[in-house]
Amino acid sequence: MTTARIVANAQTPEYYFEERCHVVECWNSADDASSSIARIRVEPGVITRLHRLRGTSERYLILHGRGRMHAGDLAPAEVGPGDVVFIPADAPQRIANLGDGDLVFLAICTPRFVPECYEDLDEDP
């Protein structure tokens, strides 16, 4: 990427992902393969599927709600607005929404997220 730009995401559609969450791809461009940013929304009472990102590290920046994060070898821990979770590449991860409202966070991946890096680790289909 060689030029500055502004990406307006107000009209970017949200889609449901098999991980049990809703996603808005805020920034994910092949011409900036170093990183991607997505807004993730997890509905109340939902636990995302256990998964890992092969070769991709991820950071969750919690914007709204309360969750319980399971990441790698860390003991499960509660997270809330302003918290950042670092998830190393290939580490198993999932998050549970503990609140009555949506859990919303930014998922910042390096290198950028591509569907081929996602690996579902849950035992149930």
Short mmCIF file of N, CA, C and O in Angstrom, two decimals:
data_model
loop_
_atom_site.label_atom_id
_atom_site.label_comp_id
_atom_site.label_asym_id
_atom_site.label_seq_id
_atom_site.Cartn_x
_atom_site.Cartn_y
_atom_site.Cartn_z
N MET A 1 0.85 -1.16 0.00
CA MET A 1 0.00 0.00 0.00
C MET A 1 0.90 1.23 0.00
O MET A 1 1.75 1.37 0.87
N THR A 2 0.67 2.10 -0.94
CA THR A 2 1.56 3.25 -1.06
C THR A 2 0.86 4.58 -0.87
O THR A 2 1.52 5.60 -0.89
N THR A 3 -0.46 4.58 -0.70
CA THR A 3 -1.17 5.85 -0.55
C THR A 3 -2.02 5.83 0.71
O THR A 3 -2.54 4.79 1.11
N ALA A 4 -2.14 7.00 1.32
CA ALA A 4 -3.03 7.14 2.47
C ALA A 4 -4.47 7.02 1.98
O ALA A 4 -4.78 7.32 0.82
N ARG A 5 -5.35 6.55 2.86
CA ARG A 5 -6.76 6.47 2.50
C ARG A 5 -7.61 6.39 3.76
O ARG A 5 -7.14 6.04 4.82
N ILE A 6 -8.86 6.73 3.59
CA ILE A 6 -9.86 6.59 4.64
C ILE A 6 -10.89 5.60 4.14
O ILE A 6 -11.37 5.72 3.01
N VAL A 7 -11.22 4.64 4.97
CA VAL A 7 -12.22 3.65 4.62
C VAL A 7 -13.45 3.91 5.48
O VAL A 7 -13.39 3.80 6.71
N ALA A 8 -14.55 4.29 4.85
CA ALA A 8 -15.80 4.52 5.57
C ALA A 8 -16.53 3.19 5.72
O ALA A 8 -16.85 2.54 4.73
N ASN A 9 -16.75 2.78 6.96
CA ASN A 9 -17.36 1.48 7.21
C ASN A 9 -18.82 1.54 7.65
O ASN A 9 -19.40 0.52 8.00
N ALA A 10 -19.43 2.72 7.62
CA ALA A 10 -20.81 2.85 8.09
C ALA A 10 -21.77 1.95 7.31
O ALA A 10 -22.75 1.46 7.87
N GLN A 11 -21.48 1.72 6.05
CA GLN A 11 -22.36 0.89 5.22
C GLN A 11 -21.82 -0.52 5.00
O GLN A 11 -22.40 -1.30 4.24
N THR A 12 -20.72 -0.86 5.65
CA THR A 12 -20.15 -2.20 5.49
C THR A 12 -21.08 -3.20 6.17
O THR A 12 -21.40 -3.06 7.36
N PRO A 13 -21.53 -4.21 5.44
CA PRO A 13 -22.50 -5.14 6.03
C PRO A 13 -21.87 -6.07 7.06
O PRO A 13 -20.71 -6.46 6.95
N GLU A 14 -22.67 -6.39 8.06
CA GLU A 14 -22.28 -7.39 9.06
C GLU A 14 -22.71 -8.75 8.52
O GLU A 14 -23.77 -8.88 7.92
N TYR A 15 -21.87 -9.78 8.75
CA TYR A 15 -22.26 -11.12 8.35
C TYR A 15 -22.03 -12.08 9.51
O TYR A 15 -21.25 -11.82 10.42
N TYR A 16 -22.78 -13.17 9.49
CA TYR A 16 -22.65 -14.19 10.53
C TYR A 16 -21.56 -15.16 10.11
O TYR A 16 -21.53 -15.63 8.98
N PHE A 17 -20.64 -15.44 11.05
CA PHE A 17 -19.53 -16.36 10.79
C PHE A 17 -19.76 -17.64 11.58
O PHE A 17 -20.29 -17.60 12.69
N GLU A 18 -19.36 -18.75 11.03
CA GLU A 18 -19.56 -20.08 11.62
C GLU A 18 -18.99 -20.22 13.03
O GLU A 18 -19.34 -21.15 13.75
N GLU A 19 -18.17 -19.30 13.45
CA GLU A 19 -17.59 -19.32 14.79
C GLU A 19 -18.63 -18.97 15.87
O GLU A 19 -18.36 -19.03 17.04
N ARG A 20 -19.83 -18.59 15.45
CA ARG A 20 -20.95 -18.15 16.31
C ARG A 20 -20.83 -16.68 16.68
O ARG A 20 -21.09 -16.28 17.82
N CYS A 21 -20.43 -15.87 15.71
CA CYS A 21 -20.34 -14.43 15.94
C CYS A 21 -20.69 -13.68 14.66
O CYS A 21 -20.76 -14.26 13.59
N HIS A 22 -20.90 -12.37 14.81
CA HIS A 22 -21.22 -11.50 13.69
C HIS A 22 -20.00 -10.61 13.42
O HIS A 22 -19.39 -10.10 14.36
N VAL A 23 -19.67 -10.41 12.15
CA VAL A 23 -18.41 -9.76 11.77
C VAL A 23 -18.66 -8.61 10.81
O VAL A 23 -19.45 -8.74 9.86
N VAL A 24 -17.96 -7.49 11.05
CA VAL A 24 -17.84 -6.42 10.07
C VAL A 24 -16.36 -6.31 9.76
O VAL A 24 -15.55 -6.04 10.65
N GLU A 25 -15.98 -6.55 8.51
CA GLU A 25 -14.58 -6.42 8.10
C GLU A 25 -14.28 -4.93 7.92
O GLU A 25 -14.66 -4.33 6.91
N CYS A 26 -13.62 -4.33 8.90
CA CYS A 26 -13.31 -2.89 8.84
C CYS A 26 -12.11 -2.62 7.94
O CYS A 26 -12.07 -1.62 7.23
N TRP A 27 -11.13 -3.51 8.01
CA TRP A 27 -9.92 -3.36 7.19
C TRP A 27 -9.35 -4.75 6.94
O TRP A 27 -8.93 -5.44 7.86
N ASN A 28 -9.37 -5.17 5.70
CA ASN A 28 -8.78 -6.45 5.30
C ASN A 28 -8.51 -6.38 3.81
O ASN A 28 -9.39 -6.63 3.00
N SER A 29 -7.28 -6.01 3.48
CA SER A 29 -6.94 -5.72 2.09
C SER A 29 -5.66 -6.45 1.69
O SER A 29 -4.67 -6.41 2.42
N ALA A 30 -5.69 -7.09 0.54
CA ALA A 30 -4.51 -7.82 0.05
C ALA A 30 -3.32 -6.88 -0.14
O ALA A 30 -2.17 -7.32 -0.05
N ASP A 31 -3.57 -5.59 -0.39
CA ASP A 31 -2.44 -4.68 -0.59
C ASP A 31 -1.88 -4.17 0.74
O ASP A 31 -0.94 -3.37 0.76
N ASP A 32 -2.42 -4.63 1.85
CA ASP A 32 -1.85 -4.38 3.18
C ASP A 32 -1.93 -5.71 3.95
O ASP A 32 -2.71 -5.86 4.89
N ALA A 33 -1.13 -6.66 3.53
CA ALA A 33 -1.19 -8.01 4.09
C ALA A 33 -0.66 -8.10 5.51
O ALA A 33 -0.77 -9.14 6.16
N SER A 34 -0.12 -6.99 6.03
CA SER A 34 0.47 -7.04 7.37
C SER A 34 -0.55 -7.10 8.49
O SER A 34 -0.23 -7.54 9.59
N SER A 35 -1.79 -6.66 8.24
CA SER A 35 -2.77 -6.65 9.32
C SER A 35 -4.19 -6.56 8.78
O SER A 35 -4.42 -6.21 7.62
N SER A 36 -5.15 -6.89 9.66
CA SER A 36 -6.57 -6.69 9.37
C SER A 36 -7.27 -6.31 10.67
O SER A 36 -6.78 -6.59 11.76
N ILE A 37 -8.43 -5.66 10.52
CA ILE A 37 -9.24 -5.25 11.67
C ILE A 37 -10.69 -5.60 11.37
O ILE A 37 -11.22 -5.25 10.31
N ALA A 38 -11.32 -6.29 12.32
CA ALA A 38 -12.73 -6.62 12.19
C ALA A 38 -13.44 -6.26 13.49
O ALA A 38 -12.86 -6.33 14.57
N ARG A 39 -14.71 -5.84 13.37
CA ARG A 39 -15.55 -5.64 14.55
C ARG A 39 -16.36 -6.92 14.74
O ARG A 39 -17.04 -7.37 13.83
N ILE A 40 -16.26 -7.50 15.91
CA ILE A 40 -16.92 -8.76 16.22
C ILE A 40 -18.02 -8.51 17.23
O ILE A 40 -17.82 -7.78 18.21
N ARG A 41 -19.17 -9.16 17.02
CA ARG A 41 -20.29 -9.06 17.95
C ARG A 41 -20.73 -10.47 18.32
O ARG A 41 -21.03 -11.29 17.46
N VAL A 42 -20.75 -10.73 19.64
CA VAL A 42 -21.17 -12.02 20.17
C VAL A 42 -22.45 -11.79 20.96
O VAL A 42 -22.47 -10.94 21.87
N GLU A 43 -23.50 -12.51 20.63
CA GLU A 43 -24.79 -12.32 21.29
C GLU A 43 -24.76 -12.85 22.73
O GLU A 43 -23.93 -13.70 23.08
N PRO A 44 -25.68 -12.35 23.58
CA PRO A 44 -25.74 -12.79 24.98
C PRO A 44 -25.86 -14.31 25.09
O PRO A 44 -26.60 -14.95 24.34
N GLY A 45 -25.09 -14.88 26.03
CA GLY A 45 -25.15 -16.31 26.29
C GLY A 45 -24.39 -17.18 25.31
O GLY A 45 -24.32 -18.39 25.48
N VAL A 46 -23.80 -16.60 24.28
CA VAL A 46 -23.10 -17.37 23.25
C VAL A 46 -21.63 -17.55 23.62
O VAL A 46 -21.00 -16.63 24.14
N ILE A 47 -21.12 -18.73 23.34
CA ILE A 47 -19.69 -19.03 23.45
C ILE A 47 -19.20 -19.33 22.05
O ILE A 47 -19.77 -20.19 21.36
N THR A 48 -18.18 -18.62 21.59
CA THR A 48 -17.67 -18.89 20.25
C THR A 48 -17.04 -20.27 20.21
O THR A 48 -16.65 -20.84 21.23
N ARG A 49 -16.92 -20.80 19.03
CA ARG A 49 -16.31 -22.12 18.85
C ARG A 49 -14.82 -22.05 19.19
O ARG A 49 -14.16 -21.06 18.92
N LEU A 50 -14.31 -23.12 19.77
CA LEU A 50 -12.88 -23.22 20.01
C LEU A 50 -12.19 -23.31 18.65
O LEU A 50 -12.57 -24.10 17.79
N HIS A 51 -11.20 -22.44 18.46
CA HIS A 51 -10.52 -22.38 17.16
C HIS A 51 -9.12 -21.83 17.35
O HIS A 51 -8.74 -21.43 18.45
N ARG A 52 -8.38 -21.83 16.26
CA ARG A 52 -7.07 -21.16 16.24
C ARG A 52 -6.87 -20.56 14.87
O ARG A 52 -7.52 -20.96 13.89
N LEU A 53 -5.94 -19.60 14.81
CA LEU A 53 -5.56 -19.00 13.54
C LEU A 53 -4.14 -19.43 13.23
O LEU A 53 -3.20 -19.02 13.92
N ARG A 54 -3.99 -20.26 12.23
CA ARG A 54 -2.66 -20.76 11.87
C ARG A 54 -1.81 -19.63 11.29
O ARG A 54 -2.19 -18.99 10.32
N GLY A 55 -0.66 -19.39 11.93
CA GLY A 55 0.28 -18.39 11.44
C GLY A 55 -0.15 -16.96 11.62
O GLY A 55 0.49 -16.05 11.08
N THR A 56 -1.21 -16.71 12.38
CA THR A 56 -1.74 -15.36 12.55
C THR A 56 -1.96 -15.06 14.02
O THR A 56 -2.66 -15.80 14.70
N SER A 57 -1.35 -13.99 14.52
CA SER A 57 -1.60 -13.52 15.88
C SER A 57 -2.81 -12.61 15.87
O SER A 57 -3.12 -11.97 14.86
N GLU A 58 -3.49 -12.54 17.02
CA GLU A 58 -4.70 -11.75 17.09
C GLU A 58 -4.73 -10.97 18.41
O GLU A 58 -4.21 -11.43 19.42
N ARG A 59 -5.32 -9.79 18.35
CA ARG A 59 -5.54 -8.98 19.54
C ARG A 59 -7.01 -8.65 19.58
O ARG A 59 -7.58 -8.24 18.57
N TYR A 60 -7.64 -8.84 20.74
CA TYR A 60 -9.02 -8.42 20.95
C TYR A 60 -8.98 -7.14 21.78
O TYR A 60 -8.40 -7.13 22.86
N LEU A 61 -9.61 -6.09 21.30
CA LEU A 61 -9.81 -4.87 22.06
C LEU A 61 -11.30 -4.81 22.39
O LEU A 61 -12.13 -4.60 21.51
N ILE A 62 -11.63 -5.04 23.66
CA ILE A 62 -13.02 -5.11 24.08
C ILE A 62 -13.61 -3.70 24.11
O ILE A 62 -13.07 -2.81 24.77
N LEU A 63 -14.73 -3.52 23.39
CA LEU A 63 -15.38 -2.21 23.31
C LEU A 63 -16.61 -2.12 24.20
O LEU A 63 -16.89 -1.08 24.78
N HIS A 64 -17.37 -3.23 24.30
CA HIS A 64 -18.64 -3.20 25.02
C HIS A 64 -18.97 -4.60 25.52
O HIS A 64 -18.77 -5.58 24.80
N GLY A 65 -19.48 -4.68 26.73
CA GLY A 65 -19.93 -5.95 27.27
C GLY A 65 -18.89 -6.62 28.16
O GLY A 65 -17.82 -6.07 28.42
N ARG A 66 -19.25 -7.82 28.62
CA ARG A 66 -18.38 -8.62 29.49
C ARG A 66 -18.24 -10.00 28.89
O ARG A 66 -19.22 -10.60 28.42
N GLY A 67 -17.01 -10.51 28.93
CA GLY A 67 -16.77 -11.84 28.40
C GLY A 67 -15.82 -12.63 29.27
O GLY A 67 -15.19 -12.10 30.18
N ARG A 68 -15.75 -13.93 28.99
CA ARG A 68 -14.74 -14.79 29.61
C ARG A 68 -13.87 -15.32 28.47
O ARG A 68 -14.35 -16.00 27.58
N MET A 69 -12.59 -14.98 28.52
CA MET A 69 -11.66 -15.31 27.46
C MET A 69 -10.87 -16.55 27.81
O MET A 69 -10.37 -16.68 28.92
N HIS A 70 -10.79 -17.45 26.86
CA HIS A 70 -9.92 -18.63 26.93
C HIS A 70 -8.92 -18.48 25.79
O HIS A 70 -9.32 -18.43 24.63
N ALA A 71 -7.64 -18.37 26.12
CA ALA A 71 -6.62 -18.18 25.08
C ALA A 71 -5.35 -18.91 25.47
O ALA A 71 -4.78 -18.65 26.54
N GLY A 72 -4.93 -19.83 24.62
CA GLY A 72 -3.67 -20.54 24.84
C GLY A 72 -3.61 -21.19 26.21
O GLY A 72 -4.55 -21.84 26.64
N ASP A 73 -2.50 -20.98 26.91
CA ASP A 73 -2.28 -21.57 28.22
C ASP A 73 -2.78 -20.71 29.38
O ASP A 73 -2.62 -21.09 30.54
N LEU A 74 -3.37 -19.56 29.09
CA LEU A 74 -3.88 -18.69 30.15
C LEU A 74 -5.10 -19.33 30.81
O LEU A 74 -5.91 -19.97 30.15
N ALA A 75 -5.23 -19.11 32.11
CA ALA A 75 -6.46 -19.51 32.80
C ALA A 75 -7.58 -18.64 32.25
O ALA A 75 -7.37 -17.46 31.94
N PRO A 76 -8.80 -19.17 32.11
CA PRO A 76 -9.92 -18.35 31.65
C PRO A 76 -10.04 -17.10 32.53
O PRO A 76 -9.90 -17.17 33.74
N ALA A 77 -10.29 -15.96 31.90
CA ALA A 77 -10.34 -14.69 32.63
C ALA A 77 -11.46 -13.82 32.08
O ALA A 77 -11.75 -13.83 30.88
N GLU A 78 -12.05 -13.04 32.98
CA GLU A 78 -13.10 -12.11 32.58
C GLU A 78 -12.47 -10.88 31.94
O GLU A 78 -11.42 -10.40 32.39
N VAL A 79 -13.11 -10.37 30.88
CA VAL A 79 -12.64 -9.19 30.17
C VAL A 79 -13.80 -8.22 30.00
O VAL A 79 -14.97 -8.62 29.96
N GLY A 80 -13.46 -6.93 29.90
CA GLY A 80 -14.47 -5.90 29.72
C GLY A 80 -13.90 -4.73 28.93
O GLY A 80 -12.76 -4.78 28.47
N PRO A 81 -14.69 -3.67 28.78
CA PRO A 81 -14.30 -2.53 27.95
C PRO A 81 -12.90 -1.99 28.30
O PRO A 81 -12.57 -1.80 29.46
N GLY A 82 -12.11 -1.81 27.25
CA GLY A 82 -10.75 -1.31 27.39
C GLY A 82 -9.70 -2.39 27.50
O GLY A 82 -8.51 -2.12 27.29
N ASP A 83 -10.11 -3.61 27.83
CA ASP A 83 -9.14 -4.71 27.95
C ASP A 83 -8.65 -5.14 26.58
O ASP A 83 -9.41 -5.12 25.60
N VAL A 84 -7.39 -5.53 26.52
CA VAL A 84 -6.80 -6.09 25.30
C VAL A 84 -6.31 -7.49 25.62
O VAL A 84 -5.66 -7.72 26.63
N VAL A 85 -6.65 -8.43 24.75
CA VAL A 85 -6.19 -9.81 24.87
C VAL A 85 -5.27 -10.08 23.69
O VAL A 85 -5.65 -9.85 22.54
N PHE A 86 -4.05 -10.56 23.97
CA PHE A 86 -3.14 -10.97 22.90
C PHE A 86 -3.21 -12.48 22.76
O PHE A 86 -3.06 -13.21 23.75
N ILE A 87 -3.44 -12.95 21.55
CA ILE A 87 -3.55 -14.37 21.26
C ILE A 87 -2.46 -14.72 20.25
O ILE A 87 -2.54 -14.30 19.09
N PRO A 88 -1.43 -15.47 20.66
CA PRO A 88 -0.36 -15.81 19.73
C PRO A 88 -0.89 -16.68 18.58
O PRO A 88 -1.90 -17.37 18.72
N ALA A 89 -0.18 -16.64 17.48
CA ALA A 89 -0.52 -17.50 16.35
C ALA A 89 -0.60 -18.94 16.82
O ALA A 89 0.19 -19.38 17.66
N ASP A 90 -1.57 -19.67 16.32
CA ASP A 90 -1.77 -21.11 16.55
C ASP A 90 -2.31 -21.45 17.94
O ASP A 90 -2.47 -22.62 18.25
N ALA A 91 -2.59 -20.45 18.79
CA ALA A 91 -3.10 -20.73 20.14
C ALA A 91 -4.61 -20.97 20.09
O ALA A 91 -5.34 -20.20 19.45
N PRO A 92 -5.10 -22.00 20.77
CA PRO A 92 -6.55 -22.22 20.84
C PRO A 92 -7.21 -21.05 21.57
O PRO A 92 -6.63 -20.51 22.53
N GLN A 93 -8.41 -20.70 21.13
CA GLN A 93 -9.10 -19.55 21.72
C GLN A 93 -10.60 -19.66 21.56
O GLN A 93 -11.10 -20.32 20.66
N ARG A 94 -11.30 -19.02 22.49
CA ARG A 94 -12.75 -18.83 22.42
C ARG A 94 -13.12 -17.76 23.43
O ARG A 94 -12.36 -17.49 24.36
N ILE A 95 -14.29 -17.16 23.23
CA ILE A 95 -14.76 -16.16 24.19
C ILE A 95 -16.25 -16.40 24.43
O ILE A 95 -16.99 -16.76 23.50
N ALA A 96 -16.67 -16.23 25.68
CA ALA A 96 -18.07 -16.37 26.07
C ALA A 96 -18.61 -15.01 26.44
O ALA A 96 -17.95 -14.24 27.14
N ASN A 97 -19.82 -14.70 25.99
CA ASN A 97 -20.49 -13.47 26.39
C ASN A 97 -21.18 -13.72 27.72
O ASN A 97 -22.09 -14.55 27.81
N LEU A 98 -20.77 -13.01 28.77
CA LEU A 98 -21.32 -13.18 30.11
C LEU A 98 -22.45 -12.21 30.42
O LEU A 98 -23.09 -12.34 31.47
N GLY A 99 -22.70 -11.26 29.55
CA GLY A 99 -23.66 -10.21 29.85
C GLY A 99 -25.03 -10.42 29.24
O GLY A 99 -25.29 -11.41 28.54
N ASP A 100 -25.92 -9.44 29.50
CA ASP A 100 -27.28 -9.46 28.96
C ASP A 100 -27.35 -8.79 27.59
O ASP A 100 -28.35 -8.92 26.90
N GLY A 101 -26.31 -8.04 27.24
CA GLY A 101 -26.26 -7.37 25.94
C GLY A 101 -25.14 -7.96 25.10
O GLY A 101 -24.43 -8.89 25.52
N ASP A 102 -24.97 -7.40 23.92
CA ASP A 102 -23.92 -7.89 23.02
C ASP A 102 -22.52 -7.63 23.58
O ASP A 102 -22.29 -6.61 24.23
N LEU A 103 -21.62 -8.55 23.32
CA LEU A 103 -20.19 -8.37 23.56
C LEU A 103 -19.59 -7.92 22.23
O LEU A 103 -19.77 -8.60 21.21
N VAL A 104 -18.93 -6.76 22.22
CA VAL A 104 -18.41 -6.20 20.98
C VAL A 104 -16.92 -5.90 21.18
O VAL A 104 -16.52 -5.32 22.18
N PHE A 105 -16.12 -6.33 20.21
CA PHE A 105 -14.68 -6.06 20.28
C PHE A 105 -14.09 -5.97 18.89
O PHE A 105 -14.69 -6.42 17.91
N LEU A 106 -12.92 -5.36 18.82
CA LEU A 106 -12.14 -5.34 17.58
C LEU A 106 -11.19 -6.53 17.61
O LEU A 106 -10.57 -6.81 18.64
N ALA A 107 -11.08 -7.22 16.50
CA ALA A 107 -10.10 -8.30 16.33
C ALA A 107 -9.06 -7.79 15.33
O ALA A 107 -9.38 -7.53 14.17
N ILE A 108 -7.85 -7.63 15.81
CA ILE A 108 -6.76 -7.08 15.00
C ILE A 108 -5.77 -8.21 14.75
O ILE A 108 -5.18 -8.74 15.70
N CYS A 109 -5.62 -8.60 13.50
CA CYS A 109 -4.80 -9.76 13.15
C CYS A 109 -3.53 -9.34 12.44
O CYS A 109 -3.54 -8.42 11.62
N THR A 110 -2.43 -10.05 12.74
CA THR A 110 -1.17 -9.88 12.02
C THR A 110 -0.57 -11.26 11.75
O THR A 110 -0.42 -12.03 12.69
N PRO A 111 -0.27 -11.57 10.50
CA PRO A 111 -0.69 -10.86 9.29
C PRO A 111 -2.21 -10.87 9.17
O PRO A 111 -2.89 -11.44 10.02
N ARG A 112 -2.73 -10.30 8.12
CA ARG A 112 -4.17 -10.14 7.97
C ARG A 112 -4.89 -11.49 8.00
O ARG A 112 -4.32 -12.53 7.62
N PHE A 113 -6.13 -11.46 8.45
CA PHE A 113 -6.95 -12.67 8.49
C PHE A 113 -7.32 -13.09 7.07
O PHE A 113 -7.75 -12.27 6.26
N VAL A 114 -7.13 -14.36 6.79
CA VAL A 114 -7.64 -14.98 5.56
C VAL A 114 -8.37 -16.25 6.00
O VAL A 114 -7.96 -16.90 6.97
N PRO A 115 -9.45 -16.61 5.34
CA PRO A 115 -10.23 -17.77 5.78
C PRO A 115 -9.41 -19.06 5.91
O PRO A 115 -9.70 -19.89 6.77
N GLU A 116 -8.37 -19.20 5.12
CA GLU A 116 -7.56 -20.42 5.15
C GLU A 116 -6.79 -20.59 6.46
O GLU A 116 -6.36 -21.69 6.79
N CYS A 117 -6.62 -19.52 7.23
CA CYS A 117 -5.88 -19.64 8.51
C CYS A 117 -6.78 -20.11 9.64
O CYS A 117 -6.29 -20.55 10.69
N TYR A 118 -8.09 -20.05 9.47
CA TYR A 118 -9.04 -20.42 10.52
C TYR A 118 -9.14 -21.94 10.63
O TYR A 118 -9.37 -22.63 9.64
N GLU A 119 -8.97 -22.46 11.84
CA GLU A 119 -9.12 -23.90 12.08
C GLU A 119 -10.04 -24.12 13.27
O GLU A 119 -9.75 -23.71 14.39
N ASP A 120 -11.17 -24.75 13.02
CA ASP A 120 -12.15 -25.07 14.06
C ASP A 120 -11.59 -26.24 14.89
O ASP A 120 -11.20 -27.26 14.33
N LEU A 121 -11.58 -26.09 16.21
CA LEU A 121 -11.06 -27.13 17.10
C LEU A 121 -12.16 -27.75 17.96
O LEU A 121 -11.88 -28.66 18.74
N ASP A 122 -13.40 -27.26 17.83
CA ASP A 122 -14.50 -27.82 18.62
C ASP A 122 -14.80 -29.24 18.17
O ASP A 122 -14.66 -29.57 17.00
N GLU A 123 -15.20 -30.06 19.12
CA GLU A 123 -15.50 -31.45 18.80
C GLU A 123 -16.88 -31.63 18.22
O GLU A 123 -17.11 -32.53 17.42
N ASP A 124 -17.85 -30.78 18.63
CA ASP A 124 -19.20 -30.92 18.08
C ASP A 124 -19.32 -30.12 16.80
O ASP A 124 -18.69 -29.09 16.65
N PRO A 125 -20.13 -30.58 15.87
CA PRO A 125 -20.27 -29.88 14.57
C PRO A 125 -20.99 -28.55 14.67
O PRO A 125 -21.62 -28.24 15.60
#
